[in-house]
mmCIF file of C-alpha atoms in Angstrom:
data_model
loop_
_atom_site.group_PDB
_atom_site.id
_atom_site.type_symbol
_atom_site.label_atom_id
_atom_site.label_comp_id
_atom_site.label_asym_id
_atom_site.label_seq_id
_atom_site.Cartn_x
_atom_site.Cartn_y
_atom_site.Cartn_z
ATOM 1 C CA UNK A 192 -78.222 5.528 -38.032
ATOM 2 C CA UNK A 193 -76.988 2.548 -40.080
ATOM 3 C CA UNK A 194 -77.194 -0.767 -38.225
ATOM 4 C CA UNK A 195 -74.109 -2.747 -37.351
ATOM 5 C CA UNK A 196 -75.018 -5.357 -39.758
ATOM 6 C CA UNK A 197 -75.401 -2.923 -42.664
ATOM 7 C CA UNK A 198 -72.205 -1.168 -41.642
ATOM 8 C CA UNK A 199 -70.306 -4.405 -41.637
ATOM 9 C CA UNK A 200 -71.631 -5.562 -44.910
ATOM 10 C CA UNK A 201 -71.071 -2.125 -46.552
ATOM 11 C CA UNK A 202 -73.489 -0.055 -48.513
ATOM 12 C CA UNK A 203 -71.901 -0.962 -51.871
ATOM 13 C CA UNK A 204 -72.350 -4.661 -51.175
ATOM 14 C CA UNK A 205 -76.013 -4.148 -50.333
ATOM 15 C CA UNK A 206 -76.652 -2.378 -53.721
ATOM 16 C CA UNK A 207 -76.055 -5.847 -55.126
ATOM 17 C CA UNK A 208 -77.540 -7.980 -52.416
ATOM 18 C CA UNK A 209 -80.741 -5.897 -52.218
ATOM 19 C CA UNK A 210 -81.410 -6.996 -55.826
ATOM 20 C CA UNK A 211 -80.298 -10.599 -55.503
ATOM 21 C CA UNK A 212 -82.303 -11.414 -52.347
ATOM 22 C CA UNK A 213 -85.865 -10.627 -53.570
ATOM 23 C CA UNK A 214 -85.020 -11.951 -57.057
ATOM 24 C CA UNK A 215 -83.941 -15.406 -55.828
ATOM 25 C CA UNK A 216 -86.647 -15.608 -53.244
ATOM 26 C CA UNK A 217 -89.678 -14.606 -55.315
ATOM 27 C CA UNK A 218 -89.006 -16.544 -58.563
ATOM 28 C CA UNK A 219 -91.181 -19.446 -57.442
ATOM 29 C CA UNK A 220 -94.031 -17.165 -56.493
ATOM 30 C CA UNK A 221 -93.695 -15.290 -59.780
ATOM 31 C CA UNK A 222 -93.920 -18.443 -61.874
ATOM 32 C CA UNK A 223 -96.963 -19.705 -59.940
ATOM 33 C CA UNK A 224 -98.595 -16.308 -60.221
ATOM 34 C CA UNK A 225 -98.016 -16.147 -63.924
ATOM 35 C CA UNK A 226 -99.971 -19.404 -64.484
ATOM 36 C CA UNK A 227 -102.878 -17.906 -62.609
ATOM 37 C CA UNK A 228 -103.265 -14.470 -64.185
ATOM 38 C CA UNK A 229 -101.500 -15.052 -67.526
ATOM 39 C CA UNK A 230 -97.829 -14.997 -68.535
ATOM 40 C CA UNK A 231 -97.975 -11.988 -70.913
ATOM 41 C CA UNK A 232 -99.916 -9.962 -68.244
ATOM 42 C CA UNK A 233 -97.390 -10.621 -65.598
ATOM 43 C CA UNK A 234 -94.443 -10.105 -68.015
ATOM 44 C CA UNK A 235 -95.809 -6.652 -68.710
ATOM 45 C CA UNK A 236 -96.240 -5.920 -64.954
ATOM 46 C CA UNK A 237 -92.746 -7.071 -64.226
ATOM 47 C CA UNK A 238 -91.171 -5.239 -67.194
ATOM 48 C CA UNK A 239 -92.947 -1.863 -66.464
ATOM 49 C CA UNK A 240 -92.284 -2.209 -62.711
ATOM 50 C CA UNK A 241 -88.652 -2.813 -63.499
ATOM 51 C CA UNK A 242 -88.475 0.235 -65.678
ATOM 52 C CA UNK A 243 -89.986 2.400 -62.950
ATOM 53 C CA UNK A 244 -87.557 0.928 -60.336
ATOM 54 C CA UNK A 245 -84.624 1.677 -62.751
ATOM 55 C CA UNK A 246 -85.769 5.372 -62.969
ATOM 56 C CA UNK A 247 -85.818 5.402 -59.155
ATOM 57 C CA UNK A 248 -82.260 4.052 -59.035
ATOM 58 C CA UNK A 249 -81.034 6.580 -61.562
ATOM 59 C CA UNK A 250 -82.632 9.458 -59.556
ATOM 60 C CA UNK A 251 -81.716 8.168 -56.128
ATOM 61 C CA UNK A 252 -80.602 11.038 -53.926
ATOM 62 C CA UNK A 253 -78.943 8.805 -51.343
ATOM 63 C CA UNK A 254 -77.537 5.280 -50.763
ATOM 64 C CA UNK A 255 -80.510 4.290 -48.763
ATOM 65 C CA UNK A 256 -83.009 5.185 -51.541
ATOM 66 C CA UNK A 257 -80.838 3.415 -54.097
ATOM 67 C CA UNK A 258 -80.898 0.219 -52.039
ATOM 68 C CA UNK A 259 -84.691 0.354 -51.778
ATOM 69 C CA UNK A 260 -84.988 0.930 -55.544
ATOM 70 C CA UNK A 261 -82.634 -1.939 -56.172
ATOM 71 C CA UNK A 262 -84.769 -4.246 -54.027
ATOM 72 C CA UNK A 263 -87.881 -3.115 -56.108
ATOM 73 C CA UNK A 264 -85.874 -4.034 -59.239
ATOM 74 C CA UNK A 265 -85.354 -7.517 -57.792
ATOM 75 C CA UNK A 266 -89.040 -7.929 -57.007
ATOM 76 C CA UNK A 267 -90.206 -7.046 -60.478
ATOM 77 C CA UNK A 268 -87.369 -9.089 -62.061
ATOM 78 C CA UNK A 269 -88.695 -12.142 -60.089
ATOM 79 C CA UNK A 270 -92.087 -11.584 -61.804
ATOM 80 C CA UNK A 271 -90.541 -10.969 -65.276
ATOM 81 C CA UNK A 272 -87.814 -13.676 -65.501
ATOM 82 C CA UNK A 273 -89.994 -16.812 -65.145
ATOM 83 C CA UNK A 274 -92.382 -15.383 -67.728
ATOM 84 C CA UNK A 275 -89.689 -15.331 -70.395
ATOM 85 C CA UNK A 276 -89.332 -19.108 -70.655
ATOM 86 C CA UNK A 277 -93.112 -19.567 -69.970
ATOM 87 C CA UNK A 278 -93.949 -17.311 -73.017
ATOM 88 C CA UNK A 279 -91.598 -19.295 -75.183
ATOM 89 C CA UNK A 280 -93.290 -22.533 -74.129
ATOM 90 C CA UNK A 281 -96.795 -21.107 -74.638
ATOM 91 C CA UNK A 282 -96.164 -19.239 -77.912
ATOM 92 C CA UNK A 283 -94.660 -22.011 -80.034
ATOM 93 C CA UNK A 284 -96.493 -25.317 -80.628
ATOM 94 C CA UNK A 285 -93.854 -26.600 -83.033
ATOM 95 C CA UNK A 286 -90.905 -28.067 -81.130
ATOM 96 C CA UNK A 287 -88.421 -26.882 -83.766
ATOM 97 C CA UNK A 288 -89.682 -23.328 -83.603
ATOM 98 C CA UNK A 289 -89.617 -23.416 -79.742
ATOM 99 C CA UNK A 290 -86.060 -24.740 -79.783
ATOM 100 C CA UNK A 291 -85.019 -21.998 -82.070
ATOM 101 C CA UNK A 292 -86.644 -19.312 -79.763
ATOM 102 C CA UNK A 293 -84.948 -20.833 -76.648
ATOM 103 C CA UNK A 294 -81.584 -20.811 -78.536
ATOM 104 C CA UNK A 295 -82.069 -17.144 -79.343
ATOM 105 C CA UNK A 296 -82.532 -16.438 -75.714
ATOM 106 C CA UNK A 297 -79.115 -17.970 -75.046
ATOM 107 C CA UNK A 298 -77.612 -15.872 -77.831
ATOM 108 C CA UNK A 299 -78.935 -12.634 -76.377
ATOM 109 C CA UNK A 300 -78.031 -13.731 -72.869
ATOM 110 C CA UNK A 301 -74.470 -14.473 -73.950
ATOM 111 C CA UNK A 302 -74.216 -11.213 -75.866
ATOM 112 C CA UNK A 303 -75.341 -9.346 -72.801
ATOM 113 C CA UNK A 304 -72.559 -11.187 -70.724
ATOM 114 C CA UNK A 305 -70.054 -10.053 -73.196
ATOM 115 C CA UNK A 306 -71.088 -6.466 -73.687
ATOM 116 C CA UNK A 307 -72.737 -5.647 -70.320
ATOM 117 C CA UNK A 308 -69.608 -5.385 -68.088
ATOM 118 C CA UNK A 309 -67.655 -3.287 -70.684
ATOM 119 C CA UNK A 310 -70.641 -1.062 -71.553
ATOM 120 C CA UNK A 311 -71.440 -0.597 -67.859
ATOM 121 C CA UNK A 312 -67.877 0.283 -67.079
ATOM 122 C CA UNK A 313 -67.678 2.612 -69.995
ATOM 123 C CA UNK A 314 -70.829 4.436 -68.989
ATOM 124 C CA UNK A 315 -69.675 4.641 -65.379
ATOM 125 C CA UNK A 316 -66.242 6.057 -66.444
ATOM 126 C CA UNK A 317 -67.511 8.481 -69.048
ATOM 127 C CA UNK A 318 -70.809 9.585 -67.704
ATOM 128 C CA UNK A 319 -71.835 8.228 -64.239
ATOM 129 C CA UNK A 320 -73.243 5.044 -62.603
ATOM 130 C CA UNK A 321 -76.783 6.589 -63.049
ATOM 131 C CA UNK A 322 -76.410 6.163 -66.833
ATOM 132 C CA UNK A 323 -76.399 2.352 -66.402
ATOM 133 C CA UNK A 324 -79.856 2.446 -64.856
ATOM 134 C CA UNK A 325 -81.116 4.909 -67.451
ATOM 135 C CA UNK A 326 -80.026 2.461 -70.116
ATOM 136 C CA UNK A 327 -82.274 -0.303 -68.857
ATOM 137 C CA UNK A 328 -85.389 1.879 -69.034
ATOM 138 C CA UNK A 329 -86.077 1.859 -72.743
ATOM 139 C CA UNK A 330 -85.045 -1.806 -72.973
ATOM 140 C CA UNK A 331 -87.722 -2.706 -70.356
ATOM 141 C CA UNK A 332 -90.392 -0.492 -71.998
ATOM 142 C CA UNK A 333 -89.611 -1.969 -75.487
ATOM 143 C CA UNK A 334 -89.995 -5.521 -74.083
ATOM 144 C CA UNK A 335 -93.423 -4.557 -72.721
ATOM 145 C CA UNK A 336 -94.541 -3.348 -76.114
ATOM 146 C CA UNK A 337 -93.185 -6.417 -77.881
ATOM 147 C CA UNK A 338 -94.930 -8.755 -75.479
ATOM 148 C CA UNK A 339 -98.190 -8.344 -77.483
ATOM 149 C CA UNK A 340 -101.865 -8.549 -76.299
ATOM 150 C CA UNK A 341 -102.784 -12.171 -76.861
ATOM 151 C CA UNK A 342 -102.568 -13.496 -73.348
ATOM 152 C CA UNK A 343 -104.584 -16.611 -72.494
ATOM 153 C CA UNK A 344 -107.002 -16.660 -69.513
ATOM 154 C CA UNK A 345 -104.617 -18.467 -67.122
ATOM 155 C CA UNK A 346 -105.771 -21.336 -64.955
ATOM 156 C CA UNK A 347 -109.106 -20.219 -63.518
ATOM 157 C CA UNK A 348 -109.295 -23.163 -61.116
ATOM 158 C CA UNK A 349 -106.046 -22.332 -59.448
ATOM 159 C CA UNK A 350 -106.819 -18.552 -59.571
ATOM 160 C CA UNK A 351 -109.762 -19.088 -57.248
ATOM 161 C CA UNK A 352 -107.618 -20.507 -54.510
ATOM 162 C CA UNK A 353 -104.546 -18.945 -52.940
ATOM 163 C CA UNK A 354 -102.119 -21.269 -51.134
ATOM 164 C CA UNK A 355 -101.273 -18.605 -48.479
ATOM 165 C CA UNK A 356 -99.387 -20.934 -46.064
ATOM 166 C CA UNK A 357 -97.300 -22.302 -48.912
ATOM 167 C CA UNK A 358 -96.510 -18.903 -50.296
ATOM 168 C CA UNK A 359 -95.512 -17.538 -46.857
ATOM 169 C CA UNK A 360 -93.313 -20.492 -45.861
ATOM 170 C CA UNK A 361 -91.785 -20.934 -49.266
ATOM 171 C CA UNK A 362 -90.963 -17.330 -49.769
ATOM 172 C CA UNK A 363 -89.634 -16.935 -46.195
ATOM 173 C CA UNK A 364 -87.592 -20.022 -46.494
ATOM 174 C CA UNK A 365 -85.946 -18.862 -49.754
ATOM 175 C CA UNK A 366 -85.361 -15.366 -48.254
ATOM 176 C CA UNK A 367 -83.550 -16.908 -45.156
ATOM 177 C CA UNK A 368 -81.600 -19.342 -47.305
ATOM 178 C CA UNK A 369 -80.364 -16.851 -49.815
ATOM 179 C CA UNK A 370 -79.630 -14.248 -47.140
ATOM 180 C CA UNK A 371 -77.569 -16.849 -45.308
ATOM 181 C CA UNK A 372 -75.698 -17.740 -48.439
ATOM 182 C CA UNK A 373 -74.984 -14.000 -49.117
ATOM 183 C CA UNK A 374 -73.680 -13.694 -45.615
ATOM 184 C CA UNK A 375 -71.514 -16.826 -45.947
ATOM 185 C CA UNK A 376 -69.835 -15.239 -48.914
ATOM 186 C CA UNK A 377 -68.881 -12.295 -46.863
ATOM 187 C CA UNK A 378 -66.635 -11.814 -43.883
ATOM 188 C CA UNK A 379 -69.505 -11.891 -41.405
ATOM 189 C CA UNK A 380 -70.019 -14.130 -38.356
ATOM 190 C CA UNK A 381 -70.614 -17.830 -39.203
ATOM 191 C CA UNK A 382 -73.303 -17.768 -36.479
ATOM 192 C CA UNK A 383 -75.332 -15.394 -38.556
ATOM 193 C CA UNK A 384 -74.901 -17.142 -41.883
ATOM 194 C CA UNK A 385 -75.474 -20.663 -40.637
ATOM 195 C CA UNK A 386 -78.384 -19.492 -38.552
ATOM 196 C CA UNK A 387 -80.140 -18.097 -41.513
ATOM 197 C CA UNK A 388 -79.278 -21.113 -43.712
ATOM 198 C CA UNK A 389 -80.729 -23.450 -40.959
ATOM 199 C CA UNK A 390 -83.828 -21.404 -40.621
ATOM 200 C CA UNK A 391 -84.261 -21.406 -44.411
ATOM 201 C CA UNK A 392 -83.862 -25.184 -44.577
ATOM 202 C CA UNK A 393 -86.516 -25.675 -41.830
ATOM 203 C CA UNK A 394 -88.938 -23.355 -43.488
ATOM 204 C CA UNK A 395 -88.458 -25.097 -46.829
ATOM 205 C CA UNK A 396 -89.052 -28.474 -45.228
ATOM 206 C CA UNK A 397 -92.327 -27.022 -43.803
ATOM 207 C CA UNK A 398 -93.122 -25.673 -47.304
ATOM 208 C CA UNK A 399 -92.759 -29.218 -48.814
ATOM 209 C CA UNK A 400 -94.978 -30.660 -45.999
ATOM 210 C CA UNK A 401 -97.668 -28.050 -46.619
ATOM 211 C CA UNK A 402 -97.602 -28.514 -50.407
ATOM 212 C CA UNK A 403 -98.010 -32.279 -49.800
ATOM 213 C CA UNK A 404 -101.224 -31.838 -47.730
ATOM 214 C CA UNK A 405 -103.107 -28.851 -49.311
ATOM 215 C CA UNK A 406 -105.634 -29.479 -51.996
ATOM 216 C CA UNK A 407 -104.501 -26.646 -54.332
ATOM 217 C CA UNK A 408 -100.772 -26.232 -53.653
ATOM 218 C CA UNK A 409 -98.653 -23.334 -54.923
ATOM 219 C CA UNK A 410 -96.151 -25.875 -56.156
ATOM 220 C CA UNK A 411 -97.683 -29.298 -56.754
ATOM 221 C CA UNK A 412 -95.088 -31.837 -55.918
ATOM 222 C CA UNK A 413 -96.324 -33.988 -58.843
ATOM 223 C CA UNK A 414 -94.433 -31.706 -61.218
ATOM 224 C CA UNK A 415 -91.197 -33.511 -60.205
ATOM 225 C CA UNK A 416 -92.578 -36.724 -61.703
ATOM 226 C CA UNK A 417 -92.741 -35.142 -65.148
ATOM 227 C CA UNK A 418 -90.090 -36.836 -67.285
ATOM 228 C CA UNK A 419 -86.945 -34.620 -67.786
ATOM 229 C CA UNK A 420 -88.122 -31.889 -65.400
ATOM 230 C CA UNK A 421 -86.118 -32.963 -62.253
ATOM 231 C CA UNK A 422 -83.047 -33.303 -64.338
ATOM 232 C CA UNK A 423 -83.508 -29.865 -65.747
ATOM 233 C CA UNK A 424 -83.895 -28.382 -62.335
ATOM 234 C CA UNK A 425 -80.816 -30.143 -60.946
ATOM 235 C CA UNK A 426 -78.956 -29.208 -64.187
ATOM 236 C CA UNK A 427 -79.921 -25.545 -63.715
ATOM 237 C CA UNK A 428 -78.577 -25.583 -60.226
ATOM 238 C CA UNK A 429 -75.310 -27.143 -61.318
ATOM 239 C CA UNK A 430 -75.161 -24.706 -64.312
ATOM 240 C CA UNK A 431 -75.178 -21.646 -62.090
ATOM 241 C CA UNK A 432 -73.019 -23.129 -59.374
ATOM 242 C CA UNK A 433 -70.439 -24.331 -61.730
ATOM 243 C CA UNK A 434 -70.189 -22.157 -64.919
ATOM 244 C CA UNK A 435 -71.252 -18.902 -63.444
ATOM 245 C CA UNK A 436 -69.867 -19.510 -59.995
ATOM 246 C CA UNK A 437 -66.585 -20.150 -61.733
ATOM 247 C CA UNK A 438 -66.539 -16.788 -63.394
ATOM 248 C CA UNK A 439 -66.928 -15.030 -59.940
ATOM 249 C CA UNK A 440 -64.207 -17.196 -58.471
ATOM 250 C CA UNK A 441 -61.774 -16.498 -61.357
ATOM 251 C CA UNK A 442 -62.525 -12.762 -61.256
ATOM 252 C CA UNK A 443 -61.466 -12.729 -57.558
ATOM 253 C CA UNK A 444 -58.558 -15.139 -58.027
ATOM 254 C CA UNK A 445 -56.962 -13.332 -60.900
ATOM 255 C CA UNK A 446 -56.817 -10.075 -58.979
ATOM 256 C CA UNK A 447 -55.531 -11.761 -55.868
ATOM 257 C CA UNK A 448 -52.992 -14.253 -57.357
ATOM 258 C CA UNK A 449 -52.019 -12.582 -60.605
ATOM 259 C CA UNK A 450 -52.328 -8.987 -59.384
ATOM 260 C CA UNK A 451 -54.343 -7.873 -62.464
ATOM 261 C CA UNK A 452 -56.777 -4.990 -62.437
ATOM 262 C CA UNK A 453 -60.527 -5.586 -62.535
ATOM 263 C CA UNK A 454 -60.538 -4.402 -66.209
ATOM 264 C CA UNK A 455 -57.865 -6.845 -67.244
ATOM 265 C CA UNK A 456 -59.482 -9.600 -65.361
ATOM 266 C CA UNK A 457 -62.654 -8.887 -67.286
ATOM 267 C CA UNK A 458 -60.769 -9.105 -70.548
ATOM 268 C CA UNK A 459 -59.282 -12.397 -69.677
ATOM 269 C CA UNK A 460 -62.732 -13.854 -68.842
ATOM 270 C CA UNK A 461 -64.499 -12.365 -71.882
ATOM 271 C CA UNK A 462 -63.826 -15.470 -74.030
ATOM 272 C CA UNK A 463 -66.378 -17.384 -71.882
ATOM 273 C CA UNK A 464 -69.184 -15.077 -73.080
ATOM 274 C CA UNK A 465 -67.894 -15.197 -76.661
ATOM 275 C CA UNK A 466 -68.028 -19.008 -76.477
ATOM 276 C CA UNK A 467 -71.681 -18.835 -75.186
ATOM 277 C CA UNK A 468 -72.597 -16.605 -78.166
ATOM 278 C CA UNK A 469 -70.754 -18.819 -80.698
ATOM 279 C CA UNK A 470 -72.519 -21.929 -79.407
ATOM 280 C CA UNK A 471 -75.895 -20.237 -79.861
ATOM 281 C CA UNK A 472 -75.225 -18.831 -83.252
ATOM 282 C CA UNK A 473 -73.224 -21.605 -84.934
ATOM 283 C CA UNK A 474 -73.325 -24.849 -83.046
ATOM 284 C CA UNK A 475 -76.831 -25.219 -81.445
ATOM 285 C CA UNK A 476 -78.755 -24.876 -84.727
ATOM 286 C CA UNK A 477 -76.916 -27.996 -85.994
ATOM 287 C CA UNK A 478 -77.316 -29.846 -82.733
ATOM 288 C CA UNK A 479 -80.992 -29.124 -82.039
ATOM 289 C CA UNK A 480 -82.227 -31.903 -84.335
ATOM 290 C CA UNK A 481 -80.571 -34.422 -82.020
ATOM 291 C CA UNK A 482 -82.705 -33.421 -79.195
ATOM 292 C CA UNK A 483 -82.314 -31.686 -75.777
ATOM 293 C CA UNK A 484 -80.786 -34.716 -74.064
ATOM 294 C CA UNK A 485 -78.019 -35.093 -76.590
ATOM 295 C CA UNK A 486 -77.258 -31.366 -76.407
ATOM 296 C CA UNK A 487 -77.067 -31.446 -72.612
ATOM 297 C CA UNK A 488 -74.601 -34.381 -72.651
ATOM 298 C CA UNK A 489 -72.532 -32.702 -75.362
ATOM 299 C CA UNK A 490 -72.428 -29.299 -73.700
ATOM 300 C CA UNK A 491 -71.669 -30.641 -70.209
ATOM 301 C CA UNK A 492 -68.893 -32.836 -71.537
ATOM 302 C CA UNK A 493 -67.312 -29.995 -73.492
ATOM 303 C CA UNK A 494 -67.585 -27.674 -70.469
ATOM 304 C CA UNK A 495 -65.979 -30.290 -68.219
ATOM 305 C CA UNK A 496 -62.981 -30.606 -70.628
ATOM 306 C CA UNK A 497 -62.599 -26.888 -70.500
ATOM 307 C CA UNK A 498 -62.542 -26.753 -66.719
ATOM 308 C CA UNK A 499 -60.036 -29.568 -66.544
ATOM 309 C CA UNK A 500 -57.866 -27.559 -68.912
ATOM 310 C CA UNK A 501 -57.721 -24.845 -66.291
ATOM 311 C CA UNK A 502 -55.764 -27.135 -64.004
ATOM 312 C CA UNK A 503 -52.818 -26.744 -66.403
ATOM 313 C CA UNK A 504 -52.848 -22.874 -65.876
ATOM 314 C CA UNK A 505 -49.997 -22.376 -63.477
ATOM 315 C CA UNK A 506 -49.562 -18.621 -63.638
ATOM 316 C CA UNK A 507 -49.998 -15.372 -65.530
ATOM 317 C CA UNK A 508 -47.571 -16.385 -68.200
ATOM 318 C CA UNK A 509 -50.251 -18.956 -69.367
ATOM 319 C CA UNK A 510 -52.900 -16.322 -69.917
ATOM 320 C CA UNK A 511 -53.478 -17.814 -73.433
ATOM 321 C CA UNK A 512 -54.497 -21.089 -72.007
ATOM 322 C CA UNK A 513 -56.882 -19.409 -69.612
ATOM 323 C CA UNK A 514 -58.492 -17.577 -72.545
ATOM 324 C CA UNK A 515 -58.717 -20.930 -74.504
ATOM 325 C CA UNK A 516 -60.133 -22.872 -71.545
ATOM 326 C CA UNK A 517 -62.708 -20.217 -70.804
ATOM 327 C CA UNK A 518 -63.763 -20.180 -74.480
ATOM 328 C CA UNK A 519 -64.328 -23.927 -74.417
ATOM 329 C CA UNK A 520 -66.286 -23.660 -71.102
ATOM 330 C CA UNK A 521 -68.367 -21.035 -72.710
ATOM 331 C CA UNK A 522 -69.140 -23.176 -75.731
ATOM 332 C CA UNK A 523 -70.175 -26.069 -73.514
ATOM 333 C CA UNK A 524 -72.299 -23.829 -71.339
ATOM 334 C CA UNK A 525 -73.999 -22.279 -74.292
ATOM 335 C CA UNK A 526 -74.996 -25.689 -75.600
ATOM 336 C CA UNK A 527 -76.294 -27.275 -72.422
ATOM 337 C CA UNK A 528 -77.900 -24.224 -70.953
ATOM 338 C CA UNK A 529 -80.004 -23.863 -74.093
ATOM 339 C CA UNK A 530 -80.996 -27.553 -73.791
ATOM 340 C CA UNK A 531 -81.964 -27.150 -70.071
ATOM 341 C CA UNK A 532 -83.945 -24.093 -70.870
ATOM 342 C CA UNK A 533 -85.836 -25.897 -73.573
ATOM 343 C CA UNK A 534 -86.665 -28.877 -71.289
ATOM 344 C CA UNK A 535 -87.759 -26.585 -68.435
ATOM 345 C CA UNK A 536 -90.068 -24.552 -70.733
ATOM 346 C CA UNK A 537 -91.962 -27.467 -72.111
ATOM 347 C CA UNK A 538 -91.811 -30.355 -69.576
ATOM 348 C CA UNK A 539 -94.882 -29.357 -67.569
ATOM 349 C CA UNK A 540 -97.115 -28.317 -70.492
ATOM 350 C CA UNK A 541 -98.977 -25.129 -71.267
ATOM 351 C CA UNK A 542 -100.916 -24.706 -68.082
ATOM 352 C CA UNK A 543 -97.927 -24.967 -65.697
ATOM 353 C CA UNK A 544 -95.212 -23.291 -67.945
ATOM 354 C CA UNK A 545 -94.742 -20.392 -65.571
ATOM 355 C CA UNK A 546 -94.459 -22.647 -62.521
ATOM 356 C CA UNK A 547 -91.881 -24.744 -64.290
ATOM 357 C CA UNK A 548 -89.898 -21.728 -65.214
ATOM 358 C CA UNK A 549 -90.153 -20.411 -61.649
ATOM 359 C CA UNK A 550 -88.835 -23.566 -60.158
ATOM 360 C CA UNK A 551 -86.082 -23.848 -62.755
ATOM 361 C CA UNK A 552 -84.938 -20.272 -62.284
ATOM 362 C CA UNK A 553 -85.154 -20.523 -58.515
ATOM 363 C CA UNK A 554 -82.783 -23.578 -58.652
ATOM 364 C CA UNK A 555 -80.389 -21.563 -60.829
ATOM 365 C CA UNK A 556 -80.354 -18.562 -58.547
ATOM 366 C CA UNK A 557 -79.801 -20.664 -55.385
ATOM 367 C CA UNK A 558 -77.090 -22.528 -57.262
ATOM 368 C CA UNK A 559 -75.340 -19.315 -58.134
ATOM 369 C CA UNK A 560 -75.616 -18.048 -54.519
ATOM 370 C CA UNK A 561 -74.144 -21.274 -53.169
ATOM 371 C CA UNK A 562 -71.521 -21.322 -55.843
ATOM 372 C CA UNK A 563 -70.418 -17.774 -55.014
ATOM 373 C CA UNK A 564 -70.268 -18.558 -51.340
ATOM 374 C CA UNK A 565 -68.306 -21.795 -51.619
ATOM 375 C CA UNK A 566 -66.055 -20.887 -54.521
ATOM 376 C CA UNK A 567 -65.507 -17.468 -53.102
ATOM 377 C CA UNK A 568 -64.119 -18.947 -49.941
ATOM 378 C CA UNK A 569 -61.615 -20.957 -52.048
ATOM 379 C CA UNK A 570 -60.386 -17.724 -53.609
ATOM 380 C CA UNK A 571 -59.349 -16.451 -50.257
ATOM 381 C CA UNK A 572 -57.408 -19.465 -49.025
ATOM 382 C CA UNK A 573 -53.824 -18.755 -47.905
ATOM 383 C CA UNK A 574 -52.697 -21.506 -50.234
ATOM 384 C CA UNK A 575 -53.823 -19.969 -53.484
ATOM 385 C CA UNK A 576 -52.779 -22.972 -55.638
ATOM 386 C CA UNK A 577 -54.767 -25.343 -53.460
ATOM 387 C CA UNK A 578 -57.814 -23.038 -53.533
ATOM 388 C CA UNK A 579 -57.653 -22.891 -57.334
ATOM 389 C CA UNK A 580 -57.365 -26.651 -57.724
ATOM 390 C CA UNK A 581 -60.249 -27.292 -55.292
ATOM 391 C CA UNK A 582 -62.518 -24.815 -57.097
ATOM 392 C CA UNK A 583 -61.776 -26.330 -60.552
ATOM 393 C CA UNK A 584 -62.331 -29.890 -59.376
ATOM 394 C CA UNK A 585 -65.626 -28.968 -57.750
ATOM 395 C CA UNK A 586 -66.794 -27.126 -60.862
ATOM 396 C CA UNK A 587 -65.743 -30.147 -63.029
ATOM 397 C CA UNK A 588 -67.824 -32.287 -60.683
ATOM 398 C CA UNK A 589 -70.874 -30.115 -61.585
ATOM 399 C CA UNK A 590 -70.454 -30.867 -65.240
ATOM 400 C CA UNK A 591 -70.014 -34.529 -64.478
ATOM 401 C CA UNK A 592 -73.207 -34.544 -62.371
ATOM 402 C CA UNK A 593 -75.184 -33.102 -65.317
ATOM 403 C CA UNK A 594 -73.788 -35.884 -67.564
ATOM 404 C CA UNK A 595 -74.748 -38.622 -65.012
ATOM 405 C CA UNK A 596 -78.205 -37.222 -64.600
ATOM 406 C CA UNK A 597 -78.880 -37.194 -68.316
ATOM 407 C CA UNK A 598 -77.498 -40.740 -68.780
ATOM 408 C CA UNK A 599 -80.253 -42.172 -66.656
ATOM 409 C CA UNK A 600 -82.797 -44.207 -68.770
ATOM 410 C CA UNK A 601 -85.913 -42.332 -69.788
ATOM 411 C CA UNK A 602 -89.075 -43.304 -71.582
ATOM 412 C CA UNK A 603 -90.095 -39.890 -72.935
ATOM 413 C CA UNK A 604 -90.002 -39.746 -76.696
ATOM 414 C CA UNK A 605 -87.443 -37.435 -78.196
ATOM 415 C CA UNK A 606 -85.343 -37.280 -75.114
#
């Protein structure tokens, strides 16, 4: 029998949450593990595991099996995702070539944002939802083949020691925190959500204390003294909270306030993804010679201007301004997300590239969860106009925070 908690949340919701929870909670572990056993090796494990989990999803005979397979996808994605940036950092010694590779990641990511929802909807309407999972299988297998066979030996000194207390408290803390944020974004009891968030915060405090004391920590706190890396982590958090949390908010708001269908809402928001792709293809190649810091400042400023323009959208008759503002936000996001990725991939050097990517991607996923929880609550306010204004002001504040962080004096060359 389904538990009261699962029944309240709903099976369809857990198809999403079962993936999000392990993904956000295990990114840090995945990044650290990649530095120990080799980035390419772990990338292949993650990609093949993801493909197998996708087959399980496509063949699921029941909702319960589908949820389990979605959780498996999240676990393998947590191993795979940090290795993408780590491989870029380890594969290109030349900064210009590395910057080009990171920019290509943004282009493909933006293309996926633009095509994914429509392709997924088309497959669901014309074939079935199972076709969406079948589609990911050849992509994951192809990625495994393209990963190559030139992996380095990893960090043998760290491989001999396993920081078990750190891994357990860090993972458990992230699980509790993300689960609490997921619950906060639903209609569940505040006692459950705040209880999980508080437990997660306590466990993460314990994790920091453990990492400060052990001789071979899973996450050496010294990494946060690397020039540029703390700013990239904070920027990644603000990026997911603001730019991507905004897309979730607008999708809910447009249906509630404008009465549009989900498909029409997706069309109205598609210009954001188009802007991300345009930034990667046209703008970033010209900006990269100015350095990651200049790109971050430029992108965050452009995105902030776009979000402020949304305050002028007073109703459905101004759909054209919504499209334009989303396009500008997409351009800004495409510029500064590429710069943040570049900084995160190279700030800690070759040996800790996986750890740096894991920390950065964890910050992004937690930022997205918090953004969805907070901005989603604004979308359901009785006063829809007030909720809209509050959400836009908060997202603009995220862009401003990135600018302020990057304006701090630094001594690192080229930044």
